[in-house]
PDB file of C-alpha atoms in Angstrom:
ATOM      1  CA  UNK O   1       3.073   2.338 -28.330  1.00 81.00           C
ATOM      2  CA  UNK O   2       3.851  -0.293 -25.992  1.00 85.00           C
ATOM      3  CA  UNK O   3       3.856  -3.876 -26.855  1.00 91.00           C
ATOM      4  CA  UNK O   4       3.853  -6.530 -24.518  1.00 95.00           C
ATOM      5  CA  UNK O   5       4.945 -10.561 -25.583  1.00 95.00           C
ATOM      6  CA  UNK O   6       4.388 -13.442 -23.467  1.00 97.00           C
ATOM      7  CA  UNK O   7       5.993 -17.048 -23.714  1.00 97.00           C
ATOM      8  CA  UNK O   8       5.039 -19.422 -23.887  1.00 97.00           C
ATOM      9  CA  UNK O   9       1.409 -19.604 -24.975  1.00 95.00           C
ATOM     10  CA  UNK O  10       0.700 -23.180 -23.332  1.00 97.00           C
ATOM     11  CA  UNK O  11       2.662 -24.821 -20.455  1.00 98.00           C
ATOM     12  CA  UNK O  12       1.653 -28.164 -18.466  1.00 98.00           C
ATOM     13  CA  UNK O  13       3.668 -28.989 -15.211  1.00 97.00           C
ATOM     14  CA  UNK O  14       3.461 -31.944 -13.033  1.00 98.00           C
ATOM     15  CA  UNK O  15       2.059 -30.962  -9.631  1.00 97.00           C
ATOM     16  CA  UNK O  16       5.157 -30.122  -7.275  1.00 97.00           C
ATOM     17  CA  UNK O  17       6.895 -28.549  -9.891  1.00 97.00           C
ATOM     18  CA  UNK O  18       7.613 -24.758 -10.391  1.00 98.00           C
ATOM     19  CA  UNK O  19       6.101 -22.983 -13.664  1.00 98.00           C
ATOM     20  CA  UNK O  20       7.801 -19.781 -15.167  1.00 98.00           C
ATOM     21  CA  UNK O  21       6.149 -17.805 -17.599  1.00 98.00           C
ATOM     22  CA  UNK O  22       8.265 -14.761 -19.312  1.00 98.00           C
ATOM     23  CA  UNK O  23       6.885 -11.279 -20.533  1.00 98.00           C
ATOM     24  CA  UNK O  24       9.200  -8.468 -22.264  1.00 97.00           C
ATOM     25  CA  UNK O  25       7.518  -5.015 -23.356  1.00 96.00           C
ATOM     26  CA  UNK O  26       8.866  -2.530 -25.344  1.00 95.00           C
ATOM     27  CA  UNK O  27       8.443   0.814 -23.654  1.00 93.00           C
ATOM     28  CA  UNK O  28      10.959   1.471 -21.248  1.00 92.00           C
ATOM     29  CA  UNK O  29       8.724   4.311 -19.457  1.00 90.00           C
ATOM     30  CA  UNK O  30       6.591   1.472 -18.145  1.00 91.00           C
ATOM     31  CA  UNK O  31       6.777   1.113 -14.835  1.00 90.00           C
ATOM     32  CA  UNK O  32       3.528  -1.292 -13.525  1.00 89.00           C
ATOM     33  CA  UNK O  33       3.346  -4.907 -14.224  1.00 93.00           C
ATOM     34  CA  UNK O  34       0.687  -6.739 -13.098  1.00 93.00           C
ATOM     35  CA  UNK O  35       0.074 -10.398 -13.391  1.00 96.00           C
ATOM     36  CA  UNK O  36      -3.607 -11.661 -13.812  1.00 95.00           C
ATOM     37  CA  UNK O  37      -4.938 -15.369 -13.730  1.00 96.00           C
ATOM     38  CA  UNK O  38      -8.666 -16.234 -15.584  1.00 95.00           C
ATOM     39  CA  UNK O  39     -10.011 -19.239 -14.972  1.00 93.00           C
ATOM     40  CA  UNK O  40     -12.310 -20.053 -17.685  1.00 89.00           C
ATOM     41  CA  UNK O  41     -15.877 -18.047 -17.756  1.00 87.00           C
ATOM     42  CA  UNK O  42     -14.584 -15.509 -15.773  1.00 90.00           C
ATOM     43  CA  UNK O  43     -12.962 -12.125 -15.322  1.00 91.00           C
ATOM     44  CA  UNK O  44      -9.122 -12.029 -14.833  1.00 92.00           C
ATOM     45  CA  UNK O  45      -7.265 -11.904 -11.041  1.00 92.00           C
ATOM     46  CA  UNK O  46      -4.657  -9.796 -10.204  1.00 90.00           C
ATOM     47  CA  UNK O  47      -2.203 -12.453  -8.116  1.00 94.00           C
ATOM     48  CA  UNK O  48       0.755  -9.984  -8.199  1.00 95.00           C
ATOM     49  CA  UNK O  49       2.078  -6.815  -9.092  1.00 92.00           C
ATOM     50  CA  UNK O  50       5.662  -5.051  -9.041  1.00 92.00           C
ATOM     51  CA  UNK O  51       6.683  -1.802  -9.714  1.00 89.00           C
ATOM     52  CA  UNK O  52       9.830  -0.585 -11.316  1.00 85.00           C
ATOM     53  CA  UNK O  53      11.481   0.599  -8.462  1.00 84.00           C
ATOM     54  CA  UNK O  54      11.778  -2.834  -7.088  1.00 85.00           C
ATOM     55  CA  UNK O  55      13.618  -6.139  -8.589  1.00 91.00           C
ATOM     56  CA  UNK O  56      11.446  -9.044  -7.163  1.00 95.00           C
ATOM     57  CA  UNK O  57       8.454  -9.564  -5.056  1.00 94.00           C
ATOM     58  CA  UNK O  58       7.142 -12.504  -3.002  1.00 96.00           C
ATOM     59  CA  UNK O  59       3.709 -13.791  -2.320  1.00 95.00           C
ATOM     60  CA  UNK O  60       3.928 -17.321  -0.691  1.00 96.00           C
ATOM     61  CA  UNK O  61       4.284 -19.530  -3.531  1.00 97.00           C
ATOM     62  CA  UNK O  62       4.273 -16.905  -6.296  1.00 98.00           C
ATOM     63  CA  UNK O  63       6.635 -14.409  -7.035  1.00 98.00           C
ATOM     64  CA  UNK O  64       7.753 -12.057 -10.198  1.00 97.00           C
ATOM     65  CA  UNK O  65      11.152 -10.940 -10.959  1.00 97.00           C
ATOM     66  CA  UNK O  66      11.600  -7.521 -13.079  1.00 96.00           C
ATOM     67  CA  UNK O  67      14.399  -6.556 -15.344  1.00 95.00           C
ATOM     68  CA  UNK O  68      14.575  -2.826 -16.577  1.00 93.00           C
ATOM     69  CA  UNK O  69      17.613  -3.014 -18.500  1.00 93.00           C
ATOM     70  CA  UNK O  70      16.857  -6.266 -20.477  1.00 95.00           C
ATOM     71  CA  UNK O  71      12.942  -5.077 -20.334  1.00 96.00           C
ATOM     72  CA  UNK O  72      11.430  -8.136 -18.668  1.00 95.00           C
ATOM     73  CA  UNK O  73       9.604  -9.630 -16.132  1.00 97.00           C
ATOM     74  CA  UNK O  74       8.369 -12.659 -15.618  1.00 98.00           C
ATOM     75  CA  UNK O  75       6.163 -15.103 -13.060  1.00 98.00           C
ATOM     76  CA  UNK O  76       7.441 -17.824 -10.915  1.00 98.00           C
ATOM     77  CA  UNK O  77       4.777 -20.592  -9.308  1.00 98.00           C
ATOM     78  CA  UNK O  78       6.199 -22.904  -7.288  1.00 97.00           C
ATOM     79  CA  UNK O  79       4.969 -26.290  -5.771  1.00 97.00           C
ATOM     80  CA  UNK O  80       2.239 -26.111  -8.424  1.00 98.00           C
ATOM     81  CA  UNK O  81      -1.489 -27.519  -7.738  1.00 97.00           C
ATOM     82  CA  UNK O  82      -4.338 -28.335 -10.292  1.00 96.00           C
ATOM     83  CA  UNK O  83      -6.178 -24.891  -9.121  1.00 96.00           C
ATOM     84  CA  UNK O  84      -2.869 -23.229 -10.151  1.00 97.00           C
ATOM     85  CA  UNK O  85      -4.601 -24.114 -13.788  1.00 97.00           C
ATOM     86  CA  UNK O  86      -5.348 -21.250 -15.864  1.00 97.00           C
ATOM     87  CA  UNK O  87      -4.733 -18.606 -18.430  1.00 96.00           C
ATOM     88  CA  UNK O  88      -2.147 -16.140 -17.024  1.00 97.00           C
ATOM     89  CA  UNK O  89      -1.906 -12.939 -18.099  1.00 96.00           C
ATOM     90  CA  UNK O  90       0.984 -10.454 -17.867  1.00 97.00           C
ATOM     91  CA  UNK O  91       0.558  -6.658 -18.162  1.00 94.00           C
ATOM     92  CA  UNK O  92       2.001  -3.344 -18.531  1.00 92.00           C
ATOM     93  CA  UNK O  93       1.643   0.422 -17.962  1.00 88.00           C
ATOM     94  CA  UNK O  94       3.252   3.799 -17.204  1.00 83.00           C
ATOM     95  CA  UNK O  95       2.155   6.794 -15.243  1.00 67.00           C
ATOM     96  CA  UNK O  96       2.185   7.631 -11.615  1.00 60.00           C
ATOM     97  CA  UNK O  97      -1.382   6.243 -10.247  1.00 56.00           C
ATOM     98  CA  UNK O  98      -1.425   3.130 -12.029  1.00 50.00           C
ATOM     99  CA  UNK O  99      -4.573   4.025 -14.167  1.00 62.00           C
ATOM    100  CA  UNK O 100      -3.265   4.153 -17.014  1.00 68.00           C
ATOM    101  CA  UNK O 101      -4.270   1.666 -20.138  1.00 79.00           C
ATOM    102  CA  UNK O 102      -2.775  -1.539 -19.705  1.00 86.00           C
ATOM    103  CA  UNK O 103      -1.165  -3.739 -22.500  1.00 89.00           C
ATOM    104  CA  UNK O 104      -1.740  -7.155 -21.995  1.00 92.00           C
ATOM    105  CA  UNK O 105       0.159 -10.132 -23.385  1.00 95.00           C
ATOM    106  CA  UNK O 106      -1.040 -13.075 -25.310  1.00 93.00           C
ATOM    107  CA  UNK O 107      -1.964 -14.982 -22.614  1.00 95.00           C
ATOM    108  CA  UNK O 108      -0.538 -18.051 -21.218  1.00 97.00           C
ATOM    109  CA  UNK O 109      -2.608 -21.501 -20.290  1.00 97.00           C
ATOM    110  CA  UNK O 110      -1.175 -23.214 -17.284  1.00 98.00           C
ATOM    111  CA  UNK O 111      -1.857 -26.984 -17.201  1.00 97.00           C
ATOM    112  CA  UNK O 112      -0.725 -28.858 -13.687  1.00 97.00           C
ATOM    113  CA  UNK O 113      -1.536 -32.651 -13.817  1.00 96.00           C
ATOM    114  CA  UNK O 114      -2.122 -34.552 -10.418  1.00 93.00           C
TER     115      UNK O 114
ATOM    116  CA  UNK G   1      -8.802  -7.535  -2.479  1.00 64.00           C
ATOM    117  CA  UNK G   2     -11.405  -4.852  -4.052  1.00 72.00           C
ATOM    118  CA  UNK G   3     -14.958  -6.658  -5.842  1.00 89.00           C
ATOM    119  CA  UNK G   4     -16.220  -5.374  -8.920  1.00 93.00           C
ATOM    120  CA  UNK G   5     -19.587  -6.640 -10.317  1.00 94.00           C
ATOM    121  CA  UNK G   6     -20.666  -7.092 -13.713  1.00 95.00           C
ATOM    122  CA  UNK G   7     -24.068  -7.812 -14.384  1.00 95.00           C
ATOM    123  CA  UNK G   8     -25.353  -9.392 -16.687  1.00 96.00           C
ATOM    124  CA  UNK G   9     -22.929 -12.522 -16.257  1.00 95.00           C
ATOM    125  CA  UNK G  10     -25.278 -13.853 -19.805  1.00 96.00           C
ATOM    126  CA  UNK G  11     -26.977 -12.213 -22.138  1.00 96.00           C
ATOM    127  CA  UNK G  12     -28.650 -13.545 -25.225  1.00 97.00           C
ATOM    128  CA  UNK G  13     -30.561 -11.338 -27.497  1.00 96.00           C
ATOM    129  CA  UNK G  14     -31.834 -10.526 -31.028  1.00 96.00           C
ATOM    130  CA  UNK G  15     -29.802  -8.934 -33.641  1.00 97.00           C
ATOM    131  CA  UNK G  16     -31.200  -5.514 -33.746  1.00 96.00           C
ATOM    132  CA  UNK G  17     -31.589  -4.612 -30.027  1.00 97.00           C
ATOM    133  CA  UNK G  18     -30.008  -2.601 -27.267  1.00 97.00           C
ATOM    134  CA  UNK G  19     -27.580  -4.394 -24.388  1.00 97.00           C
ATOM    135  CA  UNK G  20     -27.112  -2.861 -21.386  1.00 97.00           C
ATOM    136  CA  UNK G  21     -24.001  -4.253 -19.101  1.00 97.00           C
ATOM    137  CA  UNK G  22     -22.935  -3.044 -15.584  1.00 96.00           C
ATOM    138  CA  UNK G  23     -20.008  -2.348 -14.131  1.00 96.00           C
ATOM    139  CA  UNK G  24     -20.121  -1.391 -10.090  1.00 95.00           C
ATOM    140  CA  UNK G  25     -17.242  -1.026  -7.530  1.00 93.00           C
ATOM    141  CA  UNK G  26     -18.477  -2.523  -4.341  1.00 92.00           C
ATOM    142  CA  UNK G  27     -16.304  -1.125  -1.747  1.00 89.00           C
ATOM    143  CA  UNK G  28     -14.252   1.388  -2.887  1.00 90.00           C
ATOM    144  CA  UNK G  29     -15.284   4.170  -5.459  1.00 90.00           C
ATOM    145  CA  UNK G  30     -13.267   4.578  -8.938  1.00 88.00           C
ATOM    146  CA  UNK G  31     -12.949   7.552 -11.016  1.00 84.00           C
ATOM    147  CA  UNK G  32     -11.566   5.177 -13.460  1.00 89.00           C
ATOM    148  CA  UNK G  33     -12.706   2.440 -15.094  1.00 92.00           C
ATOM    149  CA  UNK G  34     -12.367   0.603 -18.470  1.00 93.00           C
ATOM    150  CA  UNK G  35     -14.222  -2.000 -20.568  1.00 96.00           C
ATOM    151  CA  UNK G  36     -12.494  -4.646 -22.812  1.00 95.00           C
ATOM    152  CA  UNK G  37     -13.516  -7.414 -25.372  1.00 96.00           C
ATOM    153  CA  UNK G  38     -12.073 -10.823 -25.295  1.00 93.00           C
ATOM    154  CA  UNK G  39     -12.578 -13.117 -28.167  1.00 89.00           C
ATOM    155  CA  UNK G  40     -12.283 -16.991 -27.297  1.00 87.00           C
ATOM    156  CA  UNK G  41      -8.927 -18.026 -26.324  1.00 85.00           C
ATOM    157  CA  UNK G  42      -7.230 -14.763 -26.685  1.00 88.00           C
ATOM    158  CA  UNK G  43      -6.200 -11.704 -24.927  1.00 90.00           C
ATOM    159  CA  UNK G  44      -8.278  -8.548 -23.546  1.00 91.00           C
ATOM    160  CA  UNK G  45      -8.909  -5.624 -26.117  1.00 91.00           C
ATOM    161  CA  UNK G  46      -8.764  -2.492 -24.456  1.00 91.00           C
ATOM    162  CA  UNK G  47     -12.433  -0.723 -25.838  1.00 95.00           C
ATOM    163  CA  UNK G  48     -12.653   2.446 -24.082  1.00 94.00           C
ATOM    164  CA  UNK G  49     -11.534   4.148 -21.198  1.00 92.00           C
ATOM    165  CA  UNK G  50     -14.533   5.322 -18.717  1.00 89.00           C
ATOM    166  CA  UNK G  51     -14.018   8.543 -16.476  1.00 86.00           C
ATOM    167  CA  UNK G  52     -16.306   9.777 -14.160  1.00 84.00           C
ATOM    168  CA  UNK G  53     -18.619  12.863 -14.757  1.00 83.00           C
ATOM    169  CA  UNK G  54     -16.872  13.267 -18.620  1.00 85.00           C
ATOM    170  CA  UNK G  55     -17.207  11.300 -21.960  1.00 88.00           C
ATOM    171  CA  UNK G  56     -15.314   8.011 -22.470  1.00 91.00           C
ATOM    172  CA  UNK G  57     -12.015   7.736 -24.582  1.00 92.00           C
ATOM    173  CA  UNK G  58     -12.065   5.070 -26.847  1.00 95.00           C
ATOM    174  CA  UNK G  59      -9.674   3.187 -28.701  1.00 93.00           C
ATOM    175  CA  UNK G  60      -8.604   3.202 -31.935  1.00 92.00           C
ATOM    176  CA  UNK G  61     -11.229   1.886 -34.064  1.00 93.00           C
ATOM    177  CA  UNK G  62     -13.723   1.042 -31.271  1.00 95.00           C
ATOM    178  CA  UNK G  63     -17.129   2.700 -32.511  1.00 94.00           C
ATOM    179  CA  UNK G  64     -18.587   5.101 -30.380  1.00 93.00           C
ATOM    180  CA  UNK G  65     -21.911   5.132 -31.248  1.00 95.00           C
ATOM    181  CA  UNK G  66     -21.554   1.563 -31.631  1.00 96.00           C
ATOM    182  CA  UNK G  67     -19.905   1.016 -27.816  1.00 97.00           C
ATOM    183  CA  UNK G  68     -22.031   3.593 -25.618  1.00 96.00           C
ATOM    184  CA  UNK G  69     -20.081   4.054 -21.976  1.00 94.00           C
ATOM    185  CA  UNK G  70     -21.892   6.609 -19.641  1.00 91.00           C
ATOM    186  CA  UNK G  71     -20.054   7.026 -16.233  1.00 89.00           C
ATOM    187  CA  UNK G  72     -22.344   8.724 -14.385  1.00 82.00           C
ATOM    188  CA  UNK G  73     -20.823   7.503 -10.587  1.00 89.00           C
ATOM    189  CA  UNK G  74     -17.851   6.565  -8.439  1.00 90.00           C
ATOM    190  CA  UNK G  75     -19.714   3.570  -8.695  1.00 92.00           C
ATOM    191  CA  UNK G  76     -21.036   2.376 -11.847  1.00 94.00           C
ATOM    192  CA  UNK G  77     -20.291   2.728 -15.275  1.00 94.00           C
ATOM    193  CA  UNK G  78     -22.022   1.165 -18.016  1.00 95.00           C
ATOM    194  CA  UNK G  79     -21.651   0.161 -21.749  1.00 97.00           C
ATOM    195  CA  UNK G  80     -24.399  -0.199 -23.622  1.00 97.00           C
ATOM    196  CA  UNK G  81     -24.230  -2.250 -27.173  1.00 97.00           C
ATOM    197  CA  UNK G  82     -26.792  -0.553 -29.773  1.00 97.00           C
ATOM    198  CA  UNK G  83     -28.310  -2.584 -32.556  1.00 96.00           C
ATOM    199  CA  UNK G  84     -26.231  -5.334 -31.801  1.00 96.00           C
ATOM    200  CA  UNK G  85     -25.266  -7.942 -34.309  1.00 96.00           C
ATOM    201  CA  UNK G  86     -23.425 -11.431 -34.360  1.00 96.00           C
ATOM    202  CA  UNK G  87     -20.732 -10.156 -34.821  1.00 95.00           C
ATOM    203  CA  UNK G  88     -20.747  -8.353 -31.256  1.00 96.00           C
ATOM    204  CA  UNK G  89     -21.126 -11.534 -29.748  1.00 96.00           C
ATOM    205  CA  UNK G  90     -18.149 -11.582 -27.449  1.00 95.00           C
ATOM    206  CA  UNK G  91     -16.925 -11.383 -23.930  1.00 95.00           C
ATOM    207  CA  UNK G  92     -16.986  -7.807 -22.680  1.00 97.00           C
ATOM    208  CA  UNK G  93     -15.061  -7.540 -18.910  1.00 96.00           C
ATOM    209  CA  UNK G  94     -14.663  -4.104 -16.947  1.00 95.00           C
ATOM    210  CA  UNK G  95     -11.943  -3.113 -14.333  1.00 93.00           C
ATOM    211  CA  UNK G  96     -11.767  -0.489 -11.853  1.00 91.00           C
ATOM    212  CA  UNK G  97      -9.195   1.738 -11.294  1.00 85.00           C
ATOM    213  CA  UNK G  98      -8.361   1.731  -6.878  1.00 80.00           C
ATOM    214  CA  UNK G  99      -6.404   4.271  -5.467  1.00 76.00           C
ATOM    215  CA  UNK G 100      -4.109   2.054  -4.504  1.00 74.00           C
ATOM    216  CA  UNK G 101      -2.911   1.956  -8.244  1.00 72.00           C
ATOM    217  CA  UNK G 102      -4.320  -1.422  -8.531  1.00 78.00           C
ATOM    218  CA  UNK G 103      -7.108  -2.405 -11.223  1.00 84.00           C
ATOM    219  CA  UNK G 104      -9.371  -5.015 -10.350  1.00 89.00           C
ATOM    220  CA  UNK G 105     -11.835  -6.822 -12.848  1.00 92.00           C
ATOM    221  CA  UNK G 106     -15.047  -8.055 -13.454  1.00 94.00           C
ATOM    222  CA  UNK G 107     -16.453 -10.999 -13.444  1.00 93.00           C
ATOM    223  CA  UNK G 108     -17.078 -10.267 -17.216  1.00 95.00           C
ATOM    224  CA  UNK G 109     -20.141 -10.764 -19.562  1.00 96.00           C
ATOM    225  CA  UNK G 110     -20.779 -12.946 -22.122  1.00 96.00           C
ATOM    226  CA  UNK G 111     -23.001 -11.634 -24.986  1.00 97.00           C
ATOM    227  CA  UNK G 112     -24.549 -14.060 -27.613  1.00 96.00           C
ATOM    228  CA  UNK G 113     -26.285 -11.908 -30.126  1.00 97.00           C
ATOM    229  CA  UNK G 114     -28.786 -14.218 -32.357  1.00 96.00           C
TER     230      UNK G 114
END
């Protein structure tokens, strides 16, 4: 089945600066990748999502790249803010409508100082 | 984006009894939803898989009778902890399967089992 590792676990950022945080999987039929932020106490966010049919996607200051032939994809923040703090999640499925079971990683906690 | 609703947020009962949680798409209706545990500090389990108007799939070595999901809606879908124990004290989250392909989650629910 398909696995799905995340690095790295823990990453604190000075505010300004850009945080990247890198997921591979294993199954190269997947072809949804959602990212997910949870702030703590509550259910996780979907921030962005990309498909396999396209190489990046852009929403204002966040953004995820995908590679297919290296199996990778991974989540770019820039000009960072303290409610940019969180665990980030990365995630991955196949099938056409998107409903299929996800496989999440390990999670990643975002730290931006003031 | 799409609201899901999880109710309760807390729960806190005696080992021995029956939970109830609630999971509800607010404004758009979901043949498809799922239900996960999350332990403290790590990643979402995948429990079961809920589809409308038929029995839930559940993972590998999720108990059934244990973990009762009854789907009865576009709307709602519920899992129901039986004779819970302390060691089913977790943090149980749904999603929601949109048409869009997207999955949006719950706000979760936090069960401390005495």
């Amino acid at each position: 089945g398909e696995n799905v590792e995340q690095h790295p676990s823990t990453l604190s950022v000075q505010e300004g600066d850009s945080a990247v945080i890198k997921c591979t999987y294993s199954d190269s039929a997947s072809n949804y990748f959602p990212w997910y932020k949870q702030e703590l106490g509550k259910g996780p966010q979907l921030i962005i999502d990309i498909r396999s049919n396209v190489g990046e996607k852009k929403d204002q200051r966040i953004a995820v790249t995908l590679n297919k032939t290296a199996k990778h994809f991974s989540l770019h923040i820039t000009e960072t803010q303290p409610e940019d703090s969180a665990v980030y999640f990365c995630a991955a499925s196949k099938g056409n409508t998107g409903f299929q079971k996800l496989v999440f990683g390990t999670g990643t906690r975002l730290l931006v100082s003031p | 984006g799409a609201v899901v609703s999880q109710h309760p947020s807390r729960v806190i009962c005696k080992s021995g009894t029956s939970v109830k949680i609630e999971c509800r798409s607010l404004d758009f209706q979901a043949t498809t939803m799922f239900w996960y545990r999350q332990f403290p500090k790590k990643s979402l389990m995948l429990m079961a898989t809920s589809n409308e108007g038929s029995k839930a799939t559940y993972e590998q070595g999720v108990e059934k009778d244990k973990f009762l999901i009854n789907h009865a809606s576009l709307t709602l879908s519920t899992l129901t902890v039986t004779s819970a124990h302390p060691e089913d004290s977790s943090f149980y989250i749904c999603s929601a399967g949109k048409d869009t392909g997207e999955l949006f989650f719950g706000e979760g629910s936090r069960l401390t089992v005495l």
